[in-house]
Coordinates of N, CA and C in Angstrom, one line a residue:
M1 N 68.8 0.7 118.0 CA 67.7 1.3 117.3 C 67.6 2.7 117.7
T2 N 67.4 3.6 116.7 CA 67.3 5.0 117.0 C 65.9 5.5 116.6
S3 N 65.4 6.5 117.2 CA 64.2 7.1 116.9 C 64.4 8.5 116.4
E4 N 63.8 8.8 115.2 CA 64.0 10.1 114.6 C 63.1 11.1 115.3
Q5 N 63.6 12.3 115.5 CA 62.8 13.3 116.1 C 62.9 14.5 115.1
A6 N 61.7 14.9 114.5 CA 61.7 16.0 113.5 C 62.3 17.2 114.2
L7 N 63.0 18.0 113.5 CA 63.6 19.2 114.0 C 62.6 20.4 114.0
S8 N 62.5 21.1 115.1 CA 61.7 22.3 115.0 C 62.6 23.5 115.3
I9 N 62.3 24.6 114.6 CA 63.2 25.8 114.7 C 62.3 26.9 115.2
S10 N 62.8 27.5 116.3 CA 62.1 28.7 116.8 C 63.0 29.9 116.7
L11 N 62.6 30.9 116.0 CA 63.4 32.1 115.7 C 62.8 33.3 116.5
G12 N 63.7 34.1 117.1 CA 63.2 35.2 117.8 C 64.3 36.3 117.8
L13 N 63.9 37.5 118.3 CA 64.8 38.6 118.3 C 64.8 39.1 119.7
Q14 N 66.0 39.2 120.3 CA 66.2 39.8 121.6 C 67.3 40.8 121.6
G15 N 66.9 42.1 121.7 CA 67.8 43.2 121.5 C 68.3 43.1 120.1
P16 N 69.7 43.2 119.9 CA 70.2 43.1 118.5 C 70.5 41.6 118.1
C17 N 70.1 40.7 118.9 CA 70.4 39.3 118.6 C 69.3 38.5 118.0
V18 N 69.6 37.7 116.9 CA 68.7 36.7 116.4 C 68.9 35.5 117.2
I19 N 67.9 34.9 117.7 CA 68.0 33.6 118.5 C 67.3 32.5 117.7
A20 N 68.1 31.5 117.4 CA 67.6 30.3 116.8 C 67.6 29.1 117.8
R21 N 66.5 28.7 118.2 CA 66.4 27.5 119.1 C 66.0 26.3 118.3
L22 N 66.9 25.3 118.4 CA 66.7 24.1 117.6 C 66.3 22.9 118.6
T23 N 65.3 22.1 118.2 CA 64.8 21.0 119.0 C 64.7 19.8 118.1
G24 N 65.3 18.7 118.4 CA 65.2 17.5 117.6 C 66.4 17.1 116.9
D25 N 66.3 16.4 115.8 CA 67.4 15.9 115.0 C 67.9 17.0 114.0
F26 N 69.1 17.5 114.1 CA 69.7 18.4 113.2 C 70.5 17.6 112.2
D27 N 69.9 17.2 111.1 CA 70.6 16.2 110.2 C 70.3 16.5 108.8
F28 N 70.6 15.6 107.9 CA 70.4 15.8 106.5 C 69.0 16.3 106.1
G29 N 68.0 15.7 106.8 CA 66.6 16.0 106.5 C 66.2 17.4 106.9
S30 N 66.9 18.0 107.9 CA 66.5 19.4 108.4 C 67.5 20.5 108.1
A31 N 68.7 20.1 107.6 CA 69.8 21.1 107.5 C 69.4 22.2 106.5
A32 N 68.8 21.9 105.4 CA 68.5 23.0 104.4 C 67.5 24.0 104.9
E33 N 66.5 23.5 105.7 CA 65.5 24.4 106.3 C 66.2 25.3 107.3
V34 N 67.0 24.8 108.1 CA 67.7 25.6 109.1 C 68.5 26.7 108.4
R35 N 69.3 26.3 107.4 CA 70.2 27.2 106.7 C 69.3 28.3 106.1
D36 N 68.2 28.0 105.4 CA 67.4 29.0 104.7 C 66.7 29.9 105.7
R37 N 66.1 29.3 106.8 CA 65.3 30.2 107.7 C 66.2 31.1 108.5
V38 N 67.3 30.6 109.0 CA 68.3 31.4 109.8 C 68.9 32.4 108.9
T39 N 69.3 32.1 107.7 CA 69.9 33.1 106.8 C 69.0 34.2 106.6
K40 N 67.7 34.0 106.3 CA 66.7 35.1 106.1 C 66.6 35.9 107.4
A41 N 66.6 35.3 108.6 CA 66.5 36.0 109.8 C 67.7 36.9 110.1
L42 N 68.8 36.6 109.5 CA 70.0 37.5 109.7 C 69.8 38.9 109.2
D43 N 68.9 39.1 108.3 CA 68.6 40.4 107.7 C 68.0 41.3 108.8
L44 N 67.6 40.8 109.9 CA 66.9 41.6 110.9 C 67.8 42.5 111.7
T45 N 69.1 42.2 111.7 CA 70.1 43.0 112.5 C 71.3 43.2 111.7
Q46 N 71.9 44.4 111.8 CA 73.2 44.6 111.1 C 74.1 45.3 112.1
P47 N 75.3 44.8 112.3 CA 75.8 43.6 111.8 C 75.0 42.4 112.4
P48 N 75.0 41.3 111.8 CA 74.2 40.2 112.3 C 74.8 39.6 113.6
M49 N 74.0 39.4 114.6 CA 74.4 38.8 115.9 C 73.5 37.6 116.0
L50 N 74.0 36.4 116.1 CA 73.3 35.2 116.1 C 73.7 34.3 117.2
V51 N 72.6 33.8 117.9 CA 72.8 32.8 118.9 C 72.0 31.5 118.5
I52 N 72.7 30.4 118.4 CA 72.0 29.2 118.0 C 72.0 28.3 119.3
D53 N 70.8 28.1 119.8 CA 70.6 27.3 121.0 C 70.4 25.9 120.7
M54 N 71.4 25.0 121.0 CA 71.3 23.6 120.7 C 71.0 22.7 121.9
Q55 N 70.5 23.3 122.9 CA 70.3 22.5 124.2 C 69.4 21.3 123.9
A56 N 68.4 21.5 123.0 CA 67.4 20.4 122.8 C 67.7 19.6 121.5
V57 N 68.9 19.7 121.0 CA 69.2 19.0 119.8 C 69.6 17.6 120.2
S58 N 68.9 16.6 119.7 CA 69.2 15.2 120.1 C 70.3 14.6 119.2
V59 N 70.4 14.9 118.0 CA 71.3 14.4 117.0 C 71.8 15.5 116.1
C60 N 73.1 15.5 115.8 CA 73.6 16.5 114.9 C 74.6 15.7 114.0
D61 N 74.4 15.7 112.7 CA 75.3 15.0 111.8 C 76.1 15.9 111.0
S62 N 76.8 15.4 110.0 CA 77.7 16.2 109.2 C 77.0 17.3 108.4
S63 N 75.7 17.1 108.0 CA 74.9 18.1 107.4 C 74.6 19.2 108.3
G64 N 74.3 18.9 109.5 CA 74.1 20.0 110.5 C 75.4 20.8 110.8
L65 N 76.5 20.1 110.9 CA 77.8 20.8 111.1 C 78.1 21.7 109.9
S66 N 77.8 21.2 108.7 CA 78.1 22.0 107.5 C 77.2 23.3 107.5
V67 N 76.0 23.2 107.9 CA 75.1 24.4 108.0 C 75.7 25.4 109.1
L68 N 76.1 24.9 110.2 CA 76.7 25.8 111.2 C 77.9 26.5 110.7
V69 N 78.8 25.8 110.0 CA 80.0 26.4 109.4 C 79.6 27.5 108.4
Y70 N 78.6 27.2 107.5 CA 78.1 28.1 106.5 C 77.6 29.4 107.2
L71 N 76.8 29.2 108.3 CA 76.2 30.4 109.0 C 77.3 31.2 109.7
H72 N 78.3 30.5 110.2 CA 79.4 31.2 110.8 C 80.1 32.1 109.8
K73 N 80.4 31.5 108.7 CA 81.1 32.3 107.6 C 80.2 33.5 107.1
A74 N 78.9 33.3 107.0 CA 78.0 34.3 106.5 C 78.0 35.5 107.6
V75 N 77.9 35.1 108.8 CA 77.8 36.1 109.9 C 79.1 36.9 110.0
T76 N 80.2 36.2 110.1 CA 81.5 36.9 110.2 C 81.9 37.7 109.0
A77 N 81.5 37.3 107.8 CA 81.8 38.0 106.6 C 81.0 39.4 106.6
S78 N 79.9 39.4 107.3 CA 79.1 40.7 107.4 C 79.5 41.5 108.7
G79 N 80.6 41.1 109.4 CA 81.0 41.8 110.5 C 80.3 41.5 111.8
G80 N 79.6 40.4 111.8 CA 78.8 40.0 113.0 C 79.4 38.9 113.8
R81 N 78.7 38.4 114.7 CA 79.2 37.3 115.6 C 78.1 36.2 115.7
L82 N 78.6 35.0 115.8 CA 77.7 33.8 116.0 C 78.2 33.1 117.3
L83 N 77.3 32.8 118.2 CA 77.6 32.0 119.4 C 76.7 30.8 119.4
L84 N 77.3 29.6 119.6 CA 76.5 28.4 119.9 C 76.3 28.3 121.4
A85 N 75.2 27.7 121.8 CA 74.9 27.6 123.2 C 74.3 26.2 123.5
G86 N 74.5 25.7 124.7 CA 73.8 24.6 125.2 C 74.1 23.2 124.6
L87 N 75.4 23.1 124.1 CA 75.7 21.8 123.5 C 75.6 20.7 124.6
N88 N 74.8 19.6 124.2 CA 74.6 18.5 125.2 C 75.7 17.5 125.0
G89 N 75.7 16.4 125.7 CA 76.8 15.4 125.7 C 77.1 14.9 124.3
R90 N 76.2 14.5 123.5 CA 76.5 13.9 122.2 C 77.0 15.0 121.3
C91 N 76.4 16.1 121.3 CA 76.8 17.2 120.4 C 78.2 17.7 120.8
K92 N 78.4 17.9 122.1 CA 79.6 18.3 122.7 C 80.8 17.4 122.2
H93 N 80.5 16.1 122.3 CA 81.5 15.1 121.9 C 81.8 15.2 120.4
L94 N 80.8 15.4 119.6 CA 81.0 15.5 118.1 C 81.8 16.8 117.8
F95 N 81.6 17.9 118.5 CA 82.3 19.1 118.3 C 83.8 18.9 118.7
A96 N 84.0 18.1 119.8 CA 85.4 17.9 120.3 C 86.1 17.0 119.3
I97 N 85.5 15.9 118.8 CA 86.3 15.0 117.9 C 86.5 15.6 116.5
T98 N 85.7 16.6 116.1 CA 85.9 17.3 114.8 C 86.7 18.5 115.0
A99 N 87.1 18.9 116.2 CA 87.8 20.1 116.5 C 87.0 21.4 116.2
L100 N 85.7 21.3 116.0 CA 84.9 22.4 115.8 C 84.7 23.2 117.1
D101 N 85.0 22.6 118.2 CA 84.9 23.3 119.5 C 86.0 24.4 119.6
K102 N 87.0 24.3 118.7 CA 88.0 25.3 118.6 C 87.6 26.4 117.6
F103 N 86.8 26.1 116.7 CA 86.4 27.0 115.6 C 85.2 27.9 116.0
F104 N 84.3 27.4 116.8 CA 83.1 28.1 117.2 C 83.3 28.7 118.6
D105 N 82.6 29.8 118.8 CA 82.5 30.3 120.2 C 81.3 29.7 120.8
I106 N 81.5 28.9 121.9 CA 80.5 28.1 122.5 C 80.2 28.6 123.9
R107 N 79.0 28.8 124.3 CA 78.6 29.2 125.7 C 77.8 28.1 126.2
T108 N 77.8 28.0 127.6 CA 77.0 26.9 128.2 C 75.5 27.0 128.1
T109 N 75.0 28.3 128.1 CA 73.6 28.5 128.0 C 73.3 29.6 127.0
A110 N 72.1 29.6 126.4 CA 71.7 30.6 125.5 C 71.6 32.0 126.2
E111 N 71.2 32.0 127.4 CA 71.1 33.2 128.2 C 72.4 33.9 128.3
L112 N 73.5 33.1 128.6 CA 74.9 33.7 128.6 C 75.3 34.3 127.3
A113 N 75.0 33.6 126.2 CA 75.4 34.0 124.9 C 74.6 35.3 124.5
I114 N 73.3 35.3 124.8 CA 72.5 36.5 124.5 C 73.0 37.7 125.3
A115 N 73.3 37.5 126.5 CA 73.8 38.6 127.4 C 75.1 39.1 126.8
E116 N 76.0 38.2 126.4 CA 77.3 38.7 125.8 C 77.1 39.5 124.5
L117 N 76.2 39.1 123.7 CA 76.0 39.8 122.4 C 75.2 41.1 122.6
N118 N 74.5 41.2 123.7 CA 73.7 42.4 124.0 C 74.5 43.5 124.6
E119 N 75.7 43.1 125.1 CA 76.6 44.1 125.7 C 77.1 45.1 124.7
P120 N 77.1 46.4 125.1 CA 77.6 47.4 124.1 C 79.1 47.2 123.9
P121 N 79.5 47.5 122.7 CA 81.0 47.3 122.4 C 81.8 48.2 123.3
A122 N 82.9 47.6 123.8 CA 83.9 48.4 124.6 C 84.8 49.2 123.7
F123 N 84.9 50.4 124.0 CA 85.8 51.3 123.3 C 87.1 51.6 124.1
P124 N 88.2 51.5 123.5 CA 89.5 51.8 124.3 C 89.5 53.2 124.7
E125 N 90.1 53.4 125.9 CA 90.1 54.8 126.4 C 91.3 55.5 126.0

């Protein structure tokens, strides 16, 4: 027996990074809202720099994965970067069996991801 936990989305800006913190079930019922709200937030920075913190995601299904791929394509097409952070055991396993752990840049914590995207770009000497 599973219990559903409604997804909450917290959006913020830290330096040039949009931070999306997801809590609950990232599934068919919440995927469209995540896509729409995060896509609108990407207009806050150019090029878009996005960290999606999934530390508190209890369930992620194919709809959630589809939204993450969509956001990755949107961000990279605009010259930006997307980092996922805090994948827990169930989500980490899902990413491994779908090989999406090879597609996405994943960091252990949102703080590490934010710090990486806030670093000024290195210029060759």
